[in-house]
CSV table of C-alpha atoms in Angstrom, one decimal:
chain,number,residue,atom,x,y,z
A,29,UNK,CA,-13.6,26.1,6.9
A,30,UNK,CA,-12.0,22.7,6.6
A,31,UNK,CA,-8.5,22.6,7.9
A,32,UNK,CA,-6.2,19.9,6.6
A,33,UNK,CA,-3.3,19.1,8.9
A,34,UNK,CA,-0.3,16.7,8.5
A,35,UNK,CA,-1.8,14.4,11.1
A,36,UNK,CA,-5.1,14.2,9.3
A,37,UNK,CA,-3.3,13.3,6.0
A,38,UNK,CA,-1.2,10.7,7.8
A,39,UNK,CA,-4.2,9.2,9.5
A,40,UNK,CA,-6.0,9.0,6.1
A,41,UNK,CA,-3.0,7.3,4.4
A,42,UNK,CA,-2.6,4.8,7.2
A,43,UNK,CA,-6.3,4.0,7.1
A,44,UNK,CA,-6.2,3.5,3.4
A,45,UNK,CA,-3.1,1.3,3.7
A,46,UNK,CA,-4.6,-0.9,6.3
A,47,UNK,CA,-7.8,-1.2,4.3
A,48,UNK,CA,-5.8,-2.3,1.2
A,49,UNK,CA,-3.9,-4.8,3.3
A,50,UNK,CA,-7.1,-6.2,4.7
A,51,UNK,CA,-8.7,-6.6,1.2
A,52,UNK,CA,-5.5,-8.3,0.0
A,53,UNK,CA,-5.4,-10.7,2.9
A,54,UNK,CA,-9.1,-11.5,2.4
A,55,UNK,CA,-8.6,-12.0,-1.3
A,56,UNK,CA,-5.6,-14.3,-0.7
A,57,UNK,CA,-7.6,-16.4,1.8
A,58,UNK,CA,-10.5,-16.8,-0.5
A,59,UNK,CA,-8.2,-17.7,-3.5
A,60,UNK,CA,-6.3,-20.2,-1.5
A,61,UNK,CA,-9.5,-21.7,-0.2
A,62,UNK,CA,-10.7,-22.2,-3.8
A,63,UNK,CA,-7.3,-23.5,-5.0
A,64,UNK,CA,-6.6,-20.5,-7.3
A,65,UNK,CA,-3.6,-18.3,-7.6
A,66,UNK,CA,-3.7,-15.5,-5.1
A,67,UNK,CA,-3.4,-11.8,-6.0
A,68,UNK,CA,-0.1,-11.4,-4.2
A,69,UNK,CA,1.6,-13.7,-6.8
A,70,UNK,CA,0.6,-11.1,-9.5
A,71,UNK,CA,1.9,-8.3,-7.4
A,72,UNK,CA,5.2,-10.1,-6.7
A,73,UNK,CA,5.7,-10.8,-10.5
A,74,UNK,CA,5.0,-7.1,-11.3
A,75,UNK,CA,7.5,-5.9,-8.7
A,76,UNK,CA,10.1,-8.3,-10.2
A,77,UNK,CA,9.3,-7.2,-13.8
A,78,UNK,CA,9.5,-3.5,-13.0
A,79,UNK,CA,12.1,-3.0,-10.2
A,80,UNK,CA,12.7,0.6,-11.0
A,81,UNK,CA,9.1,1.6,-10.7
A,82,UNK,CA,8.7,-0.3,-7.4
A,83,UNK,CA,11.8,1.6,-6.2
A,84,UNK,CA,10.4,4.9,-7.2
A,85,UNK,CA,7.1,4.2,-5.5
A,86,UNK,CA,8.9,3.1,-2.3
A,87,UNK,CA,11.0,6.3,-2.3
A,88,UNK,CA,7.9,8.6,-2.9
A,89,UNK,CA,6.0,6.9,0.0
A,90,UNK,CA,9.1,7.2,2.2
A,91,UNK,CA,9.5,10.9,1.3
A,92,UNK,CA,5.8,11.5,2.0
A,93,UNK,CA,5.9,9.8,5.4
A,94,UNK,CA,9.1,11.5,6.3
A,95,UNK,CA,7.7,14.9,5.4
A,96,UNK,CA,4.6,14.3,7.5
A,97,UNK,CA,6.6,13.1,10.5
A,98,UNK,CA,9.3,15.8,10.5
A,99,UNK,CA,7.1,18.8,9.7
């Protein structure tokens, strides 16, 4: 049977996070090379437009990481 441990979940989350960061950096590099607006400008404007939502997302991520580290 497949056993899911806290370490496996944390490893998966970190892998996904690094993958998303890599894709964002690649997208930004390509956009800047073409002279277009990078994706991070859109993300920055969304975070400024919805500060409460970005705060909630940050708190949930912090709670999840805290739960996985202190379990």
